[in-house]
PDB file of C-alpha atoms in Angstrom:
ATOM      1  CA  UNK A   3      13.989  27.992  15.044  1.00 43.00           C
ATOM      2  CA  UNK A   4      14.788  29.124  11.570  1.00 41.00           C
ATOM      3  CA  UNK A   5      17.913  27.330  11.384  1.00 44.00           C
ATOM      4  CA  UNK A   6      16.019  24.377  12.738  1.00 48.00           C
ATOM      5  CA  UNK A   7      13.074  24.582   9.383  1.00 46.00           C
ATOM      6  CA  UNK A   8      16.162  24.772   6.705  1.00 42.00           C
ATOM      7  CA  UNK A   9      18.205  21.898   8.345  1.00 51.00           C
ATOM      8  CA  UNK A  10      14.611  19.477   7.629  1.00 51.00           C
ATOM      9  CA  UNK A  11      13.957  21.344   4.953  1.00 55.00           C
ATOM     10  CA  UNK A  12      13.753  20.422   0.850  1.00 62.00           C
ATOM     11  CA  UNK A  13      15.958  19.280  -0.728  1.00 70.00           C
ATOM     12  CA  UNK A  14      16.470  15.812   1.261  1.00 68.00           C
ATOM     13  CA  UNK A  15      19.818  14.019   1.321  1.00 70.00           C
ATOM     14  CA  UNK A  16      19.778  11.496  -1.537  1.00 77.00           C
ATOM     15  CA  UNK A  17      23.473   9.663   0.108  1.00 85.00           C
ATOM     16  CA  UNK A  18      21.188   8.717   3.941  1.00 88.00           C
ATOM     17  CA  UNK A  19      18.542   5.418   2.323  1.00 91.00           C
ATOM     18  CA  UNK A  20      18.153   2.108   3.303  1.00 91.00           C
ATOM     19  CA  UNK A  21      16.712  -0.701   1.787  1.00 93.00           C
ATOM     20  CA  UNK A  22      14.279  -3.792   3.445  1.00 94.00           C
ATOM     21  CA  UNK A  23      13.855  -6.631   1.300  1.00 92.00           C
ATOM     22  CA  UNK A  24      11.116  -9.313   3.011  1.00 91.00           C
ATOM     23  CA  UNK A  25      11.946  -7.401   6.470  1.00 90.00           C
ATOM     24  CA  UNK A  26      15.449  -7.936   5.868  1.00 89.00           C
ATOM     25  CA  UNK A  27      17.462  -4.156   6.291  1.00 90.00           C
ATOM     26  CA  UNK A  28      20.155  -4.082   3.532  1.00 89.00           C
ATOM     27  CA  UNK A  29      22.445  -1.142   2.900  1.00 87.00           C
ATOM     28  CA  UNK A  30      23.461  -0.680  -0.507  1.00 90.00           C
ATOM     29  CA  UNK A  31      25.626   1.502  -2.180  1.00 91.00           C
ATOM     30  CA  UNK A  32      23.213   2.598  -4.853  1.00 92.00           C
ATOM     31  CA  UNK A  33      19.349   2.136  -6.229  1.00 93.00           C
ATOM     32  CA  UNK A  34      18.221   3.101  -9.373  1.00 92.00           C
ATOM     33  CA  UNK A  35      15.321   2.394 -11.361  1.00 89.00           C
ATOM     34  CA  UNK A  36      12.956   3.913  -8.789  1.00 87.00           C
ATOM     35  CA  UNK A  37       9.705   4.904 -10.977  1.00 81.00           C
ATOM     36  CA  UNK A  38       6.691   6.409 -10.215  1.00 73.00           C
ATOM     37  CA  UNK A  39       3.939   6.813 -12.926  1.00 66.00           C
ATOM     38  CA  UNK A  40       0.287   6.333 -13.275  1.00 61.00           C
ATOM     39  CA  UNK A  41      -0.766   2.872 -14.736  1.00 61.00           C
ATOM     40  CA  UNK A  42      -1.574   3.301 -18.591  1.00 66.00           C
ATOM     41  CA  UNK A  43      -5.153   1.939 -19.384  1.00 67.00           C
ATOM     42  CA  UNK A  44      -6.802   1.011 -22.274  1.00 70.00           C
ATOM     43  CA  UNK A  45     -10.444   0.637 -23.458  1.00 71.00           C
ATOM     44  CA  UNK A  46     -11.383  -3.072 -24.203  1.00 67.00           C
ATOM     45  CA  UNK A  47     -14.495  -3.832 -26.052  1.00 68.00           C
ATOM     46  CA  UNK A  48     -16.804  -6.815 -24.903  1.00 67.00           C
ATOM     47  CA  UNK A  49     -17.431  -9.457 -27.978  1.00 65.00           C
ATOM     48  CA  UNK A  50     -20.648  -9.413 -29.209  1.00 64.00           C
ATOM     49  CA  UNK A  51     -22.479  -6.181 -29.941  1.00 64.00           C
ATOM     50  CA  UNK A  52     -20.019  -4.464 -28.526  1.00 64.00           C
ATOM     51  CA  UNK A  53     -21.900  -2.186 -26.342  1.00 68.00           C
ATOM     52  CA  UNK A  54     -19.693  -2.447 -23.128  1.00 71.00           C
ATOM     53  CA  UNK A  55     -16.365  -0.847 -22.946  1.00 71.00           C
ATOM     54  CA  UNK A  56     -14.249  -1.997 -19.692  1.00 66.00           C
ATOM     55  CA  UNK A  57     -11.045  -0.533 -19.115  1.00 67.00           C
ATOM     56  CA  UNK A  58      -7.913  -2.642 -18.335  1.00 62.00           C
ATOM     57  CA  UNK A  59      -4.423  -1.665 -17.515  1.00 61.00           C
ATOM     58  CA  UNK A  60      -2.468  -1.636 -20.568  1.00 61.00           C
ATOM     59  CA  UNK A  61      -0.734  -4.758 -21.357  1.00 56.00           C
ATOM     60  CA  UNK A  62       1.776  -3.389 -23.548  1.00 53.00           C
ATOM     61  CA  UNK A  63       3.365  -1.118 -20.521  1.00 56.00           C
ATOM     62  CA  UNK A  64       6.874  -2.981 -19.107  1.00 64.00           C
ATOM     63  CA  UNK A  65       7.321  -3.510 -15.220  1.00 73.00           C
ATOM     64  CA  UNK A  66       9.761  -1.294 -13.687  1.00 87.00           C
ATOM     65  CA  UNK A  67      13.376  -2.473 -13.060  1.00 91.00           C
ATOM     66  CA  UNK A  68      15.091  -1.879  -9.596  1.00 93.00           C
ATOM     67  CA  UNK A  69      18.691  -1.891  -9.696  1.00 94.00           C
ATOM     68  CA  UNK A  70      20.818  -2.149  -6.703  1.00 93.00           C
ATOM     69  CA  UNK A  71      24.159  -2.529  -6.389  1.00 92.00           C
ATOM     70  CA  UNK A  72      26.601  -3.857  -2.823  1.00 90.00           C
ATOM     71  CA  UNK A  73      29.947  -4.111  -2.190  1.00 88.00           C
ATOM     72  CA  UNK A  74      30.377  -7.949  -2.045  1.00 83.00           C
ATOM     73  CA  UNK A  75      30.148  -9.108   1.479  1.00 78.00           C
ATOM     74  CA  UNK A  76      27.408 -10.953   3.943  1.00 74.00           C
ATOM     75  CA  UNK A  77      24.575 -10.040   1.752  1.00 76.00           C
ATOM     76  CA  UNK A  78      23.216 -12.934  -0.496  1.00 79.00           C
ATOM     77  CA  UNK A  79      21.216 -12.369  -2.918  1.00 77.00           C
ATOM     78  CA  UNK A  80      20.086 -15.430  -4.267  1.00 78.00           C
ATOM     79  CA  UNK A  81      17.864 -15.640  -0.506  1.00 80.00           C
ATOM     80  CA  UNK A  82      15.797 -13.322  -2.550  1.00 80.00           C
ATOM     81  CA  UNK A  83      14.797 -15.678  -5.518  1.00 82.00           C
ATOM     82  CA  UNK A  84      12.199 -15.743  -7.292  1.00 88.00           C
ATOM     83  CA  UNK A  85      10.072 -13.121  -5.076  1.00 90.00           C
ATOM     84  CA  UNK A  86      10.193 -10.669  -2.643  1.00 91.00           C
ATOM     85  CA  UNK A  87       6.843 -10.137  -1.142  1.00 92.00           C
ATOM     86  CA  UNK A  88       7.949  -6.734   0.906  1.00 90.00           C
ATOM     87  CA  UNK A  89      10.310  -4.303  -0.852  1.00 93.00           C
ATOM     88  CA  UNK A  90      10.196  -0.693   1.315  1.00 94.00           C
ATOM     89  CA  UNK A  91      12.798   2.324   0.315  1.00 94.00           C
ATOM     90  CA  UNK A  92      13.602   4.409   3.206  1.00 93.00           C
ATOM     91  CA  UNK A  93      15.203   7.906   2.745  1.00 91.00           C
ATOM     92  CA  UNK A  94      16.526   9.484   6.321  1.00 89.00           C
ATOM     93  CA  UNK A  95      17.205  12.823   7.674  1.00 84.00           C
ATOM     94  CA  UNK A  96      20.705  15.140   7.242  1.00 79.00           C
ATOM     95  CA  UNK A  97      21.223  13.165  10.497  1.00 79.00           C
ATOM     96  CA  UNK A  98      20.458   9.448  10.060  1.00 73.00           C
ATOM     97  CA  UNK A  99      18.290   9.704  12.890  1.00 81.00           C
ATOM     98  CA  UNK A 100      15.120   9.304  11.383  1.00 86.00           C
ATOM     99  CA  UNK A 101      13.253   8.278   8.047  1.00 89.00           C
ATOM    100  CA  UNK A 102      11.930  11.012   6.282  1.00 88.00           C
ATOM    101  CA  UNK A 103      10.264   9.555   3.312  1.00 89.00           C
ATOM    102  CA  UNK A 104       9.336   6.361   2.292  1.00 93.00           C
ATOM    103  CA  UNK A 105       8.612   4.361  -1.335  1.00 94.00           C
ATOM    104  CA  UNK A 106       6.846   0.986  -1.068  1.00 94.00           C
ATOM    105  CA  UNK A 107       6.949  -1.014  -3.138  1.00 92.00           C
ATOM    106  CA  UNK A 108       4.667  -3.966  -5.569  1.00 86.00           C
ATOM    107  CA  UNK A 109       6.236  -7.186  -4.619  1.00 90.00           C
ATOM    108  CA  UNK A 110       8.996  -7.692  -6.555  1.00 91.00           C
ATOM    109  CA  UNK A 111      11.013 -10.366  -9.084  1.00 93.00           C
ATOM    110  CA  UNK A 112      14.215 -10.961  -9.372  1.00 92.00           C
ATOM    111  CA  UNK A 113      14.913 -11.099 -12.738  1.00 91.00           C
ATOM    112  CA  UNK A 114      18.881 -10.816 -12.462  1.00 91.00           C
ATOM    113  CA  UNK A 115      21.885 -11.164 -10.284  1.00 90.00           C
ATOM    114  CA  UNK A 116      25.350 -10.236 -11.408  1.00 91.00           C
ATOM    115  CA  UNK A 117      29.069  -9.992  -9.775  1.00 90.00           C
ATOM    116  CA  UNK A 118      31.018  -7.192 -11.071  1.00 90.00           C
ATOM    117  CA  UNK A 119      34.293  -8.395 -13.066  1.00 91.00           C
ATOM    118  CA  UNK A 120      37.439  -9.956 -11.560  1.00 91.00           C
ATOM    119  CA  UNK A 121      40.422  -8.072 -12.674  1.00 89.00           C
ATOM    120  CA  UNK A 122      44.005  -8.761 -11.062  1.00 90.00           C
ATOM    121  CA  UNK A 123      45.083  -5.556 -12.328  1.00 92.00           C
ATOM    122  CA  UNK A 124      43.056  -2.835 -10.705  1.00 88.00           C
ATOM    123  CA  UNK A 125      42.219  -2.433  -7.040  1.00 89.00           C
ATOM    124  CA  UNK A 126      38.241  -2.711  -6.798  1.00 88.00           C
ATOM    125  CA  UNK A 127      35.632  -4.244  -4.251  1.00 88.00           C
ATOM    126  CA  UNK A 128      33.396  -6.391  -6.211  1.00 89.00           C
ATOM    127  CA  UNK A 129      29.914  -5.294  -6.306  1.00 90.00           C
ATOM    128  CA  UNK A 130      26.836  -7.567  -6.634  1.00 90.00           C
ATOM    129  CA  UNK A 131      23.851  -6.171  -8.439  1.00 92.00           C
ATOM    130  CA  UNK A 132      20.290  -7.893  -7.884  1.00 91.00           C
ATOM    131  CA  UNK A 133      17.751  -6.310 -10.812  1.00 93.00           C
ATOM    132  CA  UNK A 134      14.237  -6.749  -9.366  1.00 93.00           C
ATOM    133  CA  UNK A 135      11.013  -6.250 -11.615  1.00 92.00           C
ATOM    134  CA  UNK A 136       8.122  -4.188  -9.788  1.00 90.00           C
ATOM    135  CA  UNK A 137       4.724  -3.060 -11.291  1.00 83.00           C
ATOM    136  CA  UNK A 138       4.099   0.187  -9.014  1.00 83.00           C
ATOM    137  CA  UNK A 139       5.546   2.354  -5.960  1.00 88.00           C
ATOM    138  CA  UNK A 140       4.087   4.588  -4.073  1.00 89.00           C
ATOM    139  CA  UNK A 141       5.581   7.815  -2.328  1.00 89.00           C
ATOM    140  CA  UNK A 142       5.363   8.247   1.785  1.00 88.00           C
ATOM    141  CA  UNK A 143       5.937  11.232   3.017  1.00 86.00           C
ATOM    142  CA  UNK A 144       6.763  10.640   6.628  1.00 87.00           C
ATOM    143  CA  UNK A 145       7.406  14.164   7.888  1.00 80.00           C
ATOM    144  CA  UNK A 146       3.235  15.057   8.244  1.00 75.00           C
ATOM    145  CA  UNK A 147       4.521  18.072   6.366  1.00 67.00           C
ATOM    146  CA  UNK A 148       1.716  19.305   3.947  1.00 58.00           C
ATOM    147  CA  UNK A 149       2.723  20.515   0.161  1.00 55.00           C
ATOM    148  CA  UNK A 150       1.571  24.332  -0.019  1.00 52.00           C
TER     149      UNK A 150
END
């Protein structure tokens, strides 16, 4: 039993994720960019006599970037342009059996796609790189595990 509660325990395996873009399951080699904060807000004063304040999200604050990178293969990008409507993160277990955690995310832009450089002298595997702009994520935890 104890060996069972440090297997599944913190800290999860950050190598065992899987992507879905618009339902679409996509392994990639690596995501980065994943941010969670709080919106920023800021008061905004009605014309006039200026006795309302309303509070609006902060226009000044910059989306979030994903960045994920693929070997070049199947996997086409440019099906994603200009939106993806469904982005969802999935982390799994030591295992691969089952997801563990979750992020989900605001749909998302693609603001860039990019093929890593040809080069006749090394011995690479081109990777593609989609950058997709997102304004929030939210965490999942899907183990009903409670934080003490």
């Amino acid at each position: 039993m104890h060996d069972m509660f440090i297997k599944n325990s913190y800290p999860y395996p950050g190598y065992n994720f899987c992507m879905f873009l618009d339902g679409v399951k996509i392994g990639f080699k690596s995501i980065s960019g994943l941010t969670l904060t709080k919106d920023k807000f800021e008061p905004f004063h009605e014309g006039g006599d200026n006795n309302n304040i309303h509070i609006h999200r902060d226009s000044r604050t910059d989306a979030n970037r994903l960045v994920l990178t693929k070997g070049l293969g199947f996997f086409n990008p440019a099906k994603f342009l200009p939106k993806i409507h469904v982005m969802l993160l999935l982390v799994y277990d030591a295992d691969m059996k089952k997801p563990i955690h979750a992020y989900a995310f605001s749909p998302g832009y693609v603001e860039n796609i990019s093929v890593s450089d040809f080069n006749a002298t090394e011995s690479s595997v081109i990777i593609d790189t989609i950058e997709i702009l997102y304004d929030f994520a939210i965490e999942i935890d899907l183990t009903g595990r409670t934080t003490p």
